[in-house]
PDB file of C-alpha atoms in Angstrom:
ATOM      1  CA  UNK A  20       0.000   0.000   0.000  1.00 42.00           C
ATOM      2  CA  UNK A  21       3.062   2.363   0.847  1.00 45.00           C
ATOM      3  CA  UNK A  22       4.702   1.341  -2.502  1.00 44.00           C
ATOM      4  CA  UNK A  23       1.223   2.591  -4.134  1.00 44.00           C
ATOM      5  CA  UNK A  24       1.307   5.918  -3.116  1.00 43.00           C
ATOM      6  CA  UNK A  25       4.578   7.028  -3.664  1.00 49.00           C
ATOM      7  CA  UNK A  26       5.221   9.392  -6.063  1.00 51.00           C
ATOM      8  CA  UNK A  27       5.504   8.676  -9.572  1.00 62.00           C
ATOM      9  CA  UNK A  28       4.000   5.356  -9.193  1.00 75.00           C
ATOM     10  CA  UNK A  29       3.494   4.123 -12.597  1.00 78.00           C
ATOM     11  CA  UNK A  30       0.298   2.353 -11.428  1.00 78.00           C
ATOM     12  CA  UNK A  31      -1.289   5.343  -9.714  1.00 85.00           C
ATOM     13  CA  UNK A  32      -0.558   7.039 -12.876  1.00 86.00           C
ATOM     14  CA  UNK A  33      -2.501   4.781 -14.997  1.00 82.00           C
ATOM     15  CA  UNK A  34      -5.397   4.230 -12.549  1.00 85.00           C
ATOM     16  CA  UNK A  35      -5.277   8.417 -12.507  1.00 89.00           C
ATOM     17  CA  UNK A  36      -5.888   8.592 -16.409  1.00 89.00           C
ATOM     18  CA  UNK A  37      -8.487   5.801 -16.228  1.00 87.00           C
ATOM     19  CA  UNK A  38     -10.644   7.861 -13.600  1.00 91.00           C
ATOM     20  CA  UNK A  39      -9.787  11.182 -16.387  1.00 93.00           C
ATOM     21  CA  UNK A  40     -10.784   8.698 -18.975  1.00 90.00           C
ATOM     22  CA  UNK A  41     -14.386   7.770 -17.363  1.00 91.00           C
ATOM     23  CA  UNK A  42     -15.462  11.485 -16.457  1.00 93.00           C
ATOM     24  CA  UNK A  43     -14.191  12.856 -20.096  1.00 93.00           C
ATOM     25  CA  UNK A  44     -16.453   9.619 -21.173  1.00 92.00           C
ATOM     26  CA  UNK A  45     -18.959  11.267 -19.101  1.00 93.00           C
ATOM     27  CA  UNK A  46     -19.145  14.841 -20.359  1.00 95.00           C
ATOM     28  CA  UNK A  47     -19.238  13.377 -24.266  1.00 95.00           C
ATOM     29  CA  UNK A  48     -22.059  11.501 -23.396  1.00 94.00           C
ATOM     30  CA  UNK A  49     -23.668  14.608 -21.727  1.00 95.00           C
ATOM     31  CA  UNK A  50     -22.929  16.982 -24.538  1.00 97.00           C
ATOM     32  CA  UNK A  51     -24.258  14.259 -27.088  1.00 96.00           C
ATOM     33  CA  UNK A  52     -27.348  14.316 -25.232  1.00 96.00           C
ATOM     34  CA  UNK A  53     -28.068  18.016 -25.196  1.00 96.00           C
ATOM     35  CA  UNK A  54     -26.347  18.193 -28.885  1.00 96.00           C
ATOM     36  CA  UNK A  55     -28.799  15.675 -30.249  1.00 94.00           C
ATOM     37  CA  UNK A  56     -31.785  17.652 -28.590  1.00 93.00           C
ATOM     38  CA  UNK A  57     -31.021  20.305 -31.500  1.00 93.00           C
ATOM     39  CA  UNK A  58     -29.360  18.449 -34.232  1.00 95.00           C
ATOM     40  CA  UNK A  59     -29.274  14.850 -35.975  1.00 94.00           C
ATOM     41  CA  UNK A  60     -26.821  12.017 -34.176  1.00 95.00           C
ATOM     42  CA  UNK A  61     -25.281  12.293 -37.576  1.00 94.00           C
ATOM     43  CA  UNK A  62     -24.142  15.842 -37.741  1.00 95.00           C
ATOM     44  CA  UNK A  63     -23.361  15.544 -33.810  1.00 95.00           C
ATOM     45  CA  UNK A  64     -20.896  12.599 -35.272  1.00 95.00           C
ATOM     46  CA  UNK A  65     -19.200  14.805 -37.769  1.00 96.00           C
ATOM     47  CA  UNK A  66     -18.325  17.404 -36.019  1.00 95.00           C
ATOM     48  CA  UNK A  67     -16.759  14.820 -33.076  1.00 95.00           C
ATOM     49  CA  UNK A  68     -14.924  12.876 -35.646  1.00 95.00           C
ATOM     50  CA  UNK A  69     -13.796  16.381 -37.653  1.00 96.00           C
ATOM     51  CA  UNK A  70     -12.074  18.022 -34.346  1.00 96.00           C
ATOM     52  CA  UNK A  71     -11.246  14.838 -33.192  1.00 94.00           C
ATOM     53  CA  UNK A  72      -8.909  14.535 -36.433  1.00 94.00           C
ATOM     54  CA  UNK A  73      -7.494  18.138 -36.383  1.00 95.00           C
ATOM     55  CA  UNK A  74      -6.521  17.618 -32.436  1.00 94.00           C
ATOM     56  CA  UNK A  75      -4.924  14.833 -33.115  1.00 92.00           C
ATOM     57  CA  UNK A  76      -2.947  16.031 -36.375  1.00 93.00           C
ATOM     58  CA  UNK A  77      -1.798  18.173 -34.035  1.00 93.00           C
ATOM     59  CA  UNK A  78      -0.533  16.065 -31.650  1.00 90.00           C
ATOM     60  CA  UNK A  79       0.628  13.535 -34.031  1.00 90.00           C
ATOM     61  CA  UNK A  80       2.850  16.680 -35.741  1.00 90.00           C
ATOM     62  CA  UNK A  81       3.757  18.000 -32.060  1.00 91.00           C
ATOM     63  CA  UNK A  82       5.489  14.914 -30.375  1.00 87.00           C
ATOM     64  CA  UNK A  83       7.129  14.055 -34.589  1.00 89.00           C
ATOM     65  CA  UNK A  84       4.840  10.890 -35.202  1.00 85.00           C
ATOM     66  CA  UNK A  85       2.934  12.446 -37.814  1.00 86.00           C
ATOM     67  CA  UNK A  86       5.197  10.145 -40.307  1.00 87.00           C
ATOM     68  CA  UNK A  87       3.768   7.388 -38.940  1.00 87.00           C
ATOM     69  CA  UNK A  88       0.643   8.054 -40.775  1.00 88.00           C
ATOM     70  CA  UNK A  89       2.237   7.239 -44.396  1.00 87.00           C
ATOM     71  CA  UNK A  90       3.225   4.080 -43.012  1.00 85.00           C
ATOM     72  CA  UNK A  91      -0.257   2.486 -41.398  1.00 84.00           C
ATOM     73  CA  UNK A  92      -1.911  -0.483 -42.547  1.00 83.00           C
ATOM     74  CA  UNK A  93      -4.839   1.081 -44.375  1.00 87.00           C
ATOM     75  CA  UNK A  94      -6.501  -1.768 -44.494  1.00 87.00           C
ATOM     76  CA  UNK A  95      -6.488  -2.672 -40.869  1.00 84.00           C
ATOM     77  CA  UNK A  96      -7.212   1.168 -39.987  1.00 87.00           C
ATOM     78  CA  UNK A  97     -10.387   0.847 -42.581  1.00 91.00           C
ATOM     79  CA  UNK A  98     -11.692  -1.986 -41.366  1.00 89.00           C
ATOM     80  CA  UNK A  99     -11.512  -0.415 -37.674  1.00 86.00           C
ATOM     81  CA  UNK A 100     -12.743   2.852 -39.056  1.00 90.00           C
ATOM     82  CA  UNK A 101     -15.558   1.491 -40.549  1.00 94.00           C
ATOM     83  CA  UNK A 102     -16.571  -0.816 -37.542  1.00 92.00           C
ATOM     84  CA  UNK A 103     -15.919   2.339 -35.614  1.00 90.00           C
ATOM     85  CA  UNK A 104     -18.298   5.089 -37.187  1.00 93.00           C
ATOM     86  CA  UNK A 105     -21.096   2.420 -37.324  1.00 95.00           C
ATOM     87  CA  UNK A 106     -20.490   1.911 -33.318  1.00 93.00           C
ATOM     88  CA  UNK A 107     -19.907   5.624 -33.014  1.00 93.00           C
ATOM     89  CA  UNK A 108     -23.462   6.698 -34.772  1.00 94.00           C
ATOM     90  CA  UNK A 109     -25.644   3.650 -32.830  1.00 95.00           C
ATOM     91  CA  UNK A 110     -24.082   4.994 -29.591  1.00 95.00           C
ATOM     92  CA  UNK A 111     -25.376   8.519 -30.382  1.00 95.00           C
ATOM     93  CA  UNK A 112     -28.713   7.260 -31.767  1.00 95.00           C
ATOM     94  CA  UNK A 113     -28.840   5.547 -28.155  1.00 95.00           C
ATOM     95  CA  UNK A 114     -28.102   8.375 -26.378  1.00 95.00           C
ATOM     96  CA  UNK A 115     -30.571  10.379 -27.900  1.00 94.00           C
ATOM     97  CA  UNK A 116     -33.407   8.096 -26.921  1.00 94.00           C
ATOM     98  CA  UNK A 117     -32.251   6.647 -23.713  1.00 94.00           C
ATOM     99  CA  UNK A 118     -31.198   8.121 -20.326  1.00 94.00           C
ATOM    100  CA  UNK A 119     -27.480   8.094 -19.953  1.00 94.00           C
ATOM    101  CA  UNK A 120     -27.828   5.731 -16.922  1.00 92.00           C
ATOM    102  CA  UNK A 121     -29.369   3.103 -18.918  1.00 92.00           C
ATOM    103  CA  UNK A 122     -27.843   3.682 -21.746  1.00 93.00           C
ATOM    104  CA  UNK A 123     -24.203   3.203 -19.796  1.00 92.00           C
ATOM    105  CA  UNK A 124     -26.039  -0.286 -18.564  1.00 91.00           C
ATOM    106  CA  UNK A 125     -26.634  -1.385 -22.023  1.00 91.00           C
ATOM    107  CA  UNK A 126     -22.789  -0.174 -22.868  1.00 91.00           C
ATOM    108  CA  UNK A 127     -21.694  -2.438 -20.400  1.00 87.00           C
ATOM    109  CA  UNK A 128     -22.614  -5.211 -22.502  1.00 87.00           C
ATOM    110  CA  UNK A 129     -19.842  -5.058 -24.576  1.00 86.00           C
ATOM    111  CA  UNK A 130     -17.209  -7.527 -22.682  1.00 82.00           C
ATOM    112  CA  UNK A 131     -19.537  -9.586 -22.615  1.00 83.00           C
ATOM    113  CA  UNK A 132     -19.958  -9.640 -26.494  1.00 86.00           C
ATOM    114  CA  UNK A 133     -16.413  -9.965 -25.907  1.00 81.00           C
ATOM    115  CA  UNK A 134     -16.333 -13.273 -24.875  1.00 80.00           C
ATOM    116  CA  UNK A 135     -19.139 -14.713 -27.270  1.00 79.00           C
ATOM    117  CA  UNK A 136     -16.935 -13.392 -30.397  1.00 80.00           C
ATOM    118  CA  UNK A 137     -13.211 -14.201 -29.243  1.00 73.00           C
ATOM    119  CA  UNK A 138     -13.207 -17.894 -30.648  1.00 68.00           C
ATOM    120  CA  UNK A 139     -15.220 -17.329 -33.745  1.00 71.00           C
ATOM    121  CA  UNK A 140     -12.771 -14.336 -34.652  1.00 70.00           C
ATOM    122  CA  UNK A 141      -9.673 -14.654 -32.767  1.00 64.00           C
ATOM    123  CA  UNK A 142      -9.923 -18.345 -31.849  1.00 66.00           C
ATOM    124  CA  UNK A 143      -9.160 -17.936 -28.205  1.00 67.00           C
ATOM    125  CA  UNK A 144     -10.268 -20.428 -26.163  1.00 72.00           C
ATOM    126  CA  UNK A 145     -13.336 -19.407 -24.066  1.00 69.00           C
ATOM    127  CA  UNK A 146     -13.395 -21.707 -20.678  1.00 74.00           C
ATOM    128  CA  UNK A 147     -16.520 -22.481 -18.630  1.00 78.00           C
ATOM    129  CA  UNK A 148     -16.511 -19.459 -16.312  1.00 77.00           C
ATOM    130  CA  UNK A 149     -16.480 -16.723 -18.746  1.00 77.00           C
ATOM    131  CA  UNK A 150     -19.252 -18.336 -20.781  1.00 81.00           C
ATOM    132  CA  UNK A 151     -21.233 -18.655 -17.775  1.00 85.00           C
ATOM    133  CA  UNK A 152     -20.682 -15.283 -16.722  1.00 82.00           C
ATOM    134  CA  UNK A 153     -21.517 -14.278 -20.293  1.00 82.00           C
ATOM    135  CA  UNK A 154     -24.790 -15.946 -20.081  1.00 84.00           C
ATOM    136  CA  UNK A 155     -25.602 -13.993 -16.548  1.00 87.00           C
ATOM    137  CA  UNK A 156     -24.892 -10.948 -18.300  1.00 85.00           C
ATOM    138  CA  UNK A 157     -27.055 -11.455 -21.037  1.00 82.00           C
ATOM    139  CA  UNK A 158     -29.778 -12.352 -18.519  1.00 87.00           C
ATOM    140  CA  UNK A 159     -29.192  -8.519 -17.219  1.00 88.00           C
ATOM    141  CA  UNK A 160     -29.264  -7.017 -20.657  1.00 87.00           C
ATOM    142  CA  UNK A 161     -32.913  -9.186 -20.773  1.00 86.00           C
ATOM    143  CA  UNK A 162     -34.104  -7.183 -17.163  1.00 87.00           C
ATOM    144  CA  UNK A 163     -33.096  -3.725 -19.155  1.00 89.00           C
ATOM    145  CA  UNK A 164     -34.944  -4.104 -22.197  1.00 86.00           C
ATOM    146  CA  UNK A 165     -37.850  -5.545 -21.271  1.00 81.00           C
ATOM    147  CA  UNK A 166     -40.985  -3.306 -21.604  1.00 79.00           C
ATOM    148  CA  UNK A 167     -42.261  -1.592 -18.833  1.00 80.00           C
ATOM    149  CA  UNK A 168     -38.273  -1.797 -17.682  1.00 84.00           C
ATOM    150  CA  UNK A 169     -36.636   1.098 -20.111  1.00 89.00           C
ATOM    151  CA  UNK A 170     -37.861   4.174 -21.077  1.00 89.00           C
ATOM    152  CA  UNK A 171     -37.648   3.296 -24.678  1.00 90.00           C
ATOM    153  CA  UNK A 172     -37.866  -0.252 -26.003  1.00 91.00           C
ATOM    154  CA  UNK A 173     -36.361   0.679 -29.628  1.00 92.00           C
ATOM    155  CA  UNK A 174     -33.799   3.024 -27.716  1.00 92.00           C
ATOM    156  CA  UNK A 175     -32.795  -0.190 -26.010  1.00 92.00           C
ATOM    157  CA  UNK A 176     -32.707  -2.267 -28.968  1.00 94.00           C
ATOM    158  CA  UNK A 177     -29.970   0.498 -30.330  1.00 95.00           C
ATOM    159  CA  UNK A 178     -28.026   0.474 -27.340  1.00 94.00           C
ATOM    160  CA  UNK A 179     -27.539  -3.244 -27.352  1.00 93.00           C
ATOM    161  CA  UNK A 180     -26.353  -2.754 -30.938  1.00 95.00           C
ATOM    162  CA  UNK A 181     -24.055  -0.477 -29.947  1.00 94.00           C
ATOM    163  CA  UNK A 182     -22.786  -2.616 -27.442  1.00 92.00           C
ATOM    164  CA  UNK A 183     -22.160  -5.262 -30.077  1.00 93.00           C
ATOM    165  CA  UNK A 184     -20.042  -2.935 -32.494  1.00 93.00           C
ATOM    166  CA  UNK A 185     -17.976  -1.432 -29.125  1.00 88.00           C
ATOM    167  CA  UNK A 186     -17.036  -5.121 -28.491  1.00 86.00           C
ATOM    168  CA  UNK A 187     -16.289  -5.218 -32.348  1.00 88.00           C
ATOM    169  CA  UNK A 188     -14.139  -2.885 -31.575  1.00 83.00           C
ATOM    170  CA  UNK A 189     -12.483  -3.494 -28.539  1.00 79.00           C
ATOM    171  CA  UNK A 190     -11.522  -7.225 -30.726  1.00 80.00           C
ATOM    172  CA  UNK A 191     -10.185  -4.803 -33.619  1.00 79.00           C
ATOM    173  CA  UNK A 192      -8.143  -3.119 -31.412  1.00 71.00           C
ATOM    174  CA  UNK A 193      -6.452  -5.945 -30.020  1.00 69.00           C
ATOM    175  CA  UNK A 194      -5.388  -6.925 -33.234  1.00 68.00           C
ATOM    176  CA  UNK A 195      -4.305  -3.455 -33.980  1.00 61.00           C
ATOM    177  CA  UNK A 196      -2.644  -2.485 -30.736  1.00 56.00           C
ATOM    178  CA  UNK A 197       0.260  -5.123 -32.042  1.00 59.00           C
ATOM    179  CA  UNK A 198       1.790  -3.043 -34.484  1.00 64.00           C
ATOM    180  CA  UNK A 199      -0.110   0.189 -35.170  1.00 68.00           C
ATOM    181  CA  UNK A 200       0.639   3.798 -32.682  1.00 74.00           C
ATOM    182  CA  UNK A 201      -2.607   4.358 -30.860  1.00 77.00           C
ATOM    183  CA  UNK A 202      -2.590   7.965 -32.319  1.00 81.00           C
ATOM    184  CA  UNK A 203      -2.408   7.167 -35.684  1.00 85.00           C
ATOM    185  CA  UNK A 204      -5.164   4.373 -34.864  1.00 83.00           C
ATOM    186  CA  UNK A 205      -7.290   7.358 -33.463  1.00 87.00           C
ATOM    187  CA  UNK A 206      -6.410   9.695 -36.740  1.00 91.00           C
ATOM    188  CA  UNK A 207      -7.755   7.243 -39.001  1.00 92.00           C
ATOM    189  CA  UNK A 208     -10.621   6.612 -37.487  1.00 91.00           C
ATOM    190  CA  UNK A 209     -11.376  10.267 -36.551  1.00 93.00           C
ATOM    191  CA  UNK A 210     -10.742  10.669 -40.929  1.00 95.00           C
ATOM    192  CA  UNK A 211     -12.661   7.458 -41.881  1.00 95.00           C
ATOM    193  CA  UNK A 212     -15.434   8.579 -39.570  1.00 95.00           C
ATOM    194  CA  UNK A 213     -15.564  12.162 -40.984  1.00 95.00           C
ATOM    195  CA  UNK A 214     -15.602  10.817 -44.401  1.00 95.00           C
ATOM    196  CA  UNK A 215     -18.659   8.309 -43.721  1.00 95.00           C
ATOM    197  CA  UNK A 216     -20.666  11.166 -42.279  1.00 94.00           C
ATOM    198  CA  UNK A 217     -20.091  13.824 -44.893  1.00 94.00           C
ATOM    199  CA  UNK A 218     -22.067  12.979 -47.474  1.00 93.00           C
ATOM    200  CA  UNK A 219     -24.883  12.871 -45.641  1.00 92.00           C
ATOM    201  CA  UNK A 220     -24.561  15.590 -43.606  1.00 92.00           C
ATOM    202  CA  UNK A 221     -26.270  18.081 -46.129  1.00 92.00           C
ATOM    203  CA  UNK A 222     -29.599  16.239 -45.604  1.00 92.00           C
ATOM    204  CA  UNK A 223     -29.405  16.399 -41.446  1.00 91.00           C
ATOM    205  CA  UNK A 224     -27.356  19.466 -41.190  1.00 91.00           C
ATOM    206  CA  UNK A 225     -28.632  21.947 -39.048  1.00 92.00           C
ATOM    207  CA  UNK A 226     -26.767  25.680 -38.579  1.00 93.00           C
ATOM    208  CA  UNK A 227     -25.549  25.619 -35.105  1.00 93.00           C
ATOM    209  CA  UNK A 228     -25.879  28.899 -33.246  1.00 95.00           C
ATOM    210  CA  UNK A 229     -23.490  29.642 -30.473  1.00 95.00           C
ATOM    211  CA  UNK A 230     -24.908  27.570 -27.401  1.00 96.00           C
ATOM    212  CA  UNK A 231     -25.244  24.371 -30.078  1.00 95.00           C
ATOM    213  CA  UNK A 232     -21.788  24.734 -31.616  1.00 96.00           C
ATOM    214  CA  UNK A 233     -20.004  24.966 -28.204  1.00 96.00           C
ATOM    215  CA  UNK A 234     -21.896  21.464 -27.586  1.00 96.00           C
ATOM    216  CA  UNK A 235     -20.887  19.920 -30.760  1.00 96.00           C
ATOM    217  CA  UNK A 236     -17.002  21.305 -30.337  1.00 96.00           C
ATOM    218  CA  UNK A 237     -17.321  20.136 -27.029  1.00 96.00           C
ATOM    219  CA  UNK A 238     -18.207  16.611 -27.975  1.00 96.00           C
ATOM    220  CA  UNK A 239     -14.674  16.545 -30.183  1.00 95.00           C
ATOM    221  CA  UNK A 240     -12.898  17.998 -27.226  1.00 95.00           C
ATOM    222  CA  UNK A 241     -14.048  15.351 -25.072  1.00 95.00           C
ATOM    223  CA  UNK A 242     -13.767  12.567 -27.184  1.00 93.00           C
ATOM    224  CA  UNK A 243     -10.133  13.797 -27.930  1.00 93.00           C
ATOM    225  CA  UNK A 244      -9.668  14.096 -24.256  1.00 92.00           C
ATOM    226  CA  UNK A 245     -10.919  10.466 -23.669  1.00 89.00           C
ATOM    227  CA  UNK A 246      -8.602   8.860 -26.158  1.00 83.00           C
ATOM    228  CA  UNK A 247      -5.313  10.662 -24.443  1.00 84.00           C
ATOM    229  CA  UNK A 248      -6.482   9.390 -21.087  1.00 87.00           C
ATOM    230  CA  UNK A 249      -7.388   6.051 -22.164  1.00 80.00           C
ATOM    231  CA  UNK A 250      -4.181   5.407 -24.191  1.00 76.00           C
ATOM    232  CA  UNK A 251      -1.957   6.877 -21.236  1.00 80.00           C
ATOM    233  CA  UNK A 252      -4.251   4.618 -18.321  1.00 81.00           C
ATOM    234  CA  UNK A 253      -3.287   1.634 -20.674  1.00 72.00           C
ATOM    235  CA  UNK A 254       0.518   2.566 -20.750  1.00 74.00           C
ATOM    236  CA  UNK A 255       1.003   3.012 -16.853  1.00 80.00           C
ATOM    237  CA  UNK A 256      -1.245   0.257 -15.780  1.00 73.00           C
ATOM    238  CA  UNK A 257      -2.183  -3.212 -16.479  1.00 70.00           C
ATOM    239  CA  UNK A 258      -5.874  -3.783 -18.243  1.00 64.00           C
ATOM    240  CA  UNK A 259      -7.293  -5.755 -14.789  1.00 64.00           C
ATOM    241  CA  UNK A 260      -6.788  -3.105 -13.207  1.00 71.00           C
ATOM    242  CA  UNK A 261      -8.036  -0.228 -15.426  1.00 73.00           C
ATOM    243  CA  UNK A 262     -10.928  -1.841 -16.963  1.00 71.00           C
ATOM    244  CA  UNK A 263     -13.165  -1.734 -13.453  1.00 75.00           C
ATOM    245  CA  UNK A 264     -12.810   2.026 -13.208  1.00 80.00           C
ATOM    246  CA  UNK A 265     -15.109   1.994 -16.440  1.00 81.00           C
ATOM    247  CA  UNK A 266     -17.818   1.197 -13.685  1.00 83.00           C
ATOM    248  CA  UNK A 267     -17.587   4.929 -12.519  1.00 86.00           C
ATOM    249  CA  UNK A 268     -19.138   5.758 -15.797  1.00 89.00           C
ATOM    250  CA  UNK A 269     -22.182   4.639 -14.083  1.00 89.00           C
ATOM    251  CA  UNK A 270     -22.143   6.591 -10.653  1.00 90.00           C
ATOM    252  CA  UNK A 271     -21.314   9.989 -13.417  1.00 92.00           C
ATOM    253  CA  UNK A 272     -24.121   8.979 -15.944  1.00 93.00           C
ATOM    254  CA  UNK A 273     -26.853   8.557 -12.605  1.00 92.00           C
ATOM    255  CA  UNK A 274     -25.688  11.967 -11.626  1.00 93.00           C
ATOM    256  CA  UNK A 275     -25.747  13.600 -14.421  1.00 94.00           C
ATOM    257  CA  UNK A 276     -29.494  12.130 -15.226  1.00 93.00           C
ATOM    258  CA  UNK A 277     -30.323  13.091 -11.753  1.00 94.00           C
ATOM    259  CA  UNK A 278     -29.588  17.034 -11.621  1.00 94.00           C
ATOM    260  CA  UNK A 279     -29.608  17.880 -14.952  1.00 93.00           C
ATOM    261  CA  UNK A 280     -32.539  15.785 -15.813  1.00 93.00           C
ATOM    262  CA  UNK A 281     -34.167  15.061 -12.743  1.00 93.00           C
ATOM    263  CA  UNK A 282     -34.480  11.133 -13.730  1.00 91.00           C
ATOM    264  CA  UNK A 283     -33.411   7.837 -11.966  1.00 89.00           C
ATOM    265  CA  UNK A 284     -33.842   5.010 -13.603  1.00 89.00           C
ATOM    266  CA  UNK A 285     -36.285   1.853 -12.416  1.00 86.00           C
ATOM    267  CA  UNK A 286     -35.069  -0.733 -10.558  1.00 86.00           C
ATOM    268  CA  UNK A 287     -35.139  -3.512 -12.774  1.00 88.00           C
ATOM    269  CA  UNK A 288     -32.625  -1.553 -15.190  1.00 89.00           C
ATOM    270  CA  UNK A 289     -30.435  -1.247 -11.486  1.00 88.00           C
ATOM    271  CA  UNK A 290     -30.596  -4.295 -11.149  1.00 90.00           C
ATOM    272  CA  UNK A 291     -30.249  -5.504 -14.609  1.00 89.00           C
ATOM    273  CA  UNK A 292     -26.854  -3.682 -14.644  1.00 88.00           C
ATOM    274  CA  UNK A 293     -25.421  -4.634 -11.412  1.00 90.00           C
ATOM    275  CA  UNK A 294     -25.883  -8.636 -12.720  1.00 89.00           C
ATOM    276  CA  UNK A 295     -23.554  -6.758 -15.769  1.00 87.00           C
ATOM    277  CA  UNK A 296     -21.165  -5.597 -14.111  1.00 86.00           C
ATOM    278  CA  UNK A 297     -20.320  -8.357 -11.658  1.00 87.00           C
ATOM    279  CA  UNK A 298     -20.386 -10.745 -15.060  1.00 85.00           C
ATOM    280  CA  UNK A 299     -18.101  -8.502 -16.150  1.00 80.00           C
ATOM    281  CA  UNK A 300     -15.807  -8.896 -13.041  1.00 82.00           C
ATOM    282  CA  UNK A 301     -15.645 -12.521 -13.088  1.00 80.00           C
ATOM    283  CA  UNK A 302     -14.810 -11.727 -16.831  1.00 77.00           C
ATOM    284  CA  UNK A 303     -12.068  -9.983 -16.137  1.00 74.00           C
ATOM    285  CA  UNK A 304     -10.770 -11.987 -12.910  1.00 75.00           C
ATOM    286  CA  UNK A 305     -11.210 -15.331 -15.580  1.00 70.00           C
ATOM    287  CA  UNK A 306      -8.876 -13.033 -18.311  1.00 68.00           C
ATOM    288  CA  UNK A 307      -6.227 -12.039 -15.514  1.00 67.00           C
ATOM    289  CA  UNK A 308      -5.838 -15.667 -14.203  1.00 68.00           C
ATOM    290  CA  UNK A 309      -5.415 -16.680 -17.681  1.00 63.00           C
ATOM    291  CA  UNK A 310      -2.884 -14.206 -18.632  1.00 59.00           C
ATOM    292  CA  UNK A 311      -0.865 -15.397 -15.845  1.00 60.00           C
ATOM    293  CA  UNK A 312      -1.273 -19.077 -16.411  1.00 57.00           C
ATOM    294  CA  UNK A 313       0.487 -18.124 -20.011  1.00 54.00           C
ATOM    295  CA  UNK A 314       3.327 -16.019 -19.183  1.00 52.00           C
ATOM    296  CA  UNK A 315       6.675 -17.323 -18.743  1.00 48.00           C
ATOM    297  CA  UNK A 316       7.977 -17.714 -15.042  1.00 43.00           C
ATOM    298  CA  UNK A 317      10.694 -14.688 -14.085  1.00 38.00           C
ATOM    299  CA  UNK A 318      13.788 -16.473 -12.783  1.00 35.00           C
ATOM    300  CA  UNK A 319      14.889 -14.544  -9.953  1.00 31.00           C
TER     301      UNK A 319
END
């Protein structure tokens, strides 16, 4: 515990830009939500993807890894671009309809998806606990969604999409995370996603007027913000033990629903993503053990 907080731990460090990470998570979701009150998820996703890209050309050219972007796998950064944007606009769409509470339940979801697609696309082995746990935590997607449970049934539907394309992506990334610089990883997709968007932006575009374009330019920000965090939390610290601070996204999305909206959700959706999130524990406890299991022994 002394060792912990010392100074310049590299694990505090991490575990500091995961907690960053989950409130910049927050405030995008928040500024989606009011953003999408006055214009289309669509346009809300150009503009994010648009000064997503310029921020990080910027920082690509400011730390002299802008180079980097002649030599990426296009076809790897397509794929995940493409995956990405579709992920990007069903998370919007979500957030639109949905609280951000249960909306952030539904999210959740996405380890879980995890687990289902690792052997049909990476051919990992999945053992007994993490497909039971898997099965739990579709059981608590099942308490959300059911009518009567959410505050919008198709809103749900969407959200569990979303889920499916975020654990898409989180599979992507693994693959990508091998050889390819997270930045350039995040300028492709923040180009790929721009260039989806575009052409359909004249039929959904809405002029902003200064409260809605400080929304949508905040929703870049943030989402800029969020991939600096993450890719730092990831550096310092191991995954087990920066993938449970995601949970805080919860305790920010029930406050933010709570004074800015004046909702809390039912308690079937409470309960429906507590059973979530302790699937996704044993998920993670199951991944940590096995990562162990496989790495070499350190002779002392």
């Amino acid at each position: 515990m002394k060792t912990l907080l010392q100074g310049n731990n590299p694990v505090l460090i991490g575990v500091g830009f995961a907690v960053l990470q989950s409130i910049m998570f927050a405030f995008m979701a928040l500024f989606v939500k009011l953003a999408t009150e006055i214009h289309h998820p669509v346009e809300a996703m150009f503009f994010r993807s648009f000064i997503c890209l310029i921020l990080c050309a910027i920082t690509l050219r400011g730390i002299g890894k802008l180079y980097m972007v002649k030599s990426a796998n296009l076809r790897n950064q397509m794929i995940r671009g493409v995956v990405g944007s579709v992920g990007m606009v069903l998370t919007f769409f979500a957030v639109k309809m949905l609280p951000l509470s249960e909306i952030q339940s539904l999210l959740f979801a996405a380890p879980i998806f995890v687990v289902l697609l690792s052997y049909p696309l990476l051919k990992e082995k999945v053992g007994a606990y993490r497909i039971a746990a898997a099965i739990a935590g579709f059981c608590g997607i099942l308490l959300i969604v059911q009518p009567g449970a959410i505050s919008s049934f198709a809103g749900g539907m969407v959200g569990i999409a979303a889920a499916f394309f975020h654990a898409l992506i989180m599979i992507i990334l693994r693959w990508l995370g091998k050889s390819e610089e997270p930045f350039v990883t995040v300028f492709y997709f923040s180009l790929i996603s721009s260039a989806l968007a575009l052409p359909a932006l004249p039929f959904f575009f809405t002029m902003p007027d200064l409260y809605s374009f400080g929304l949508l330019l905040m929703i870049g920000v943030c989402a800029f913000a969020l991939q600096i965090c993450l890719t730092k939390s990831y550096t310092y610290a191991d995954a087990t033990v920066i993938a449970p601070i995601t949970y805080l996204n919860m305790i920010w999305a029930l406050s933010l629903d709570f004074f800015v909206w004046g909702f809390v959700p039912g308690y079937m959706v409470g309960l429906g993503a507590a059973i979530i999130i302790i699937s996704n524990f044993v998920i993670i406890m199951r991944e940590s053990k096995k990562k162990k299991r496989l790495s070499p022994e350190v002779s002392s």
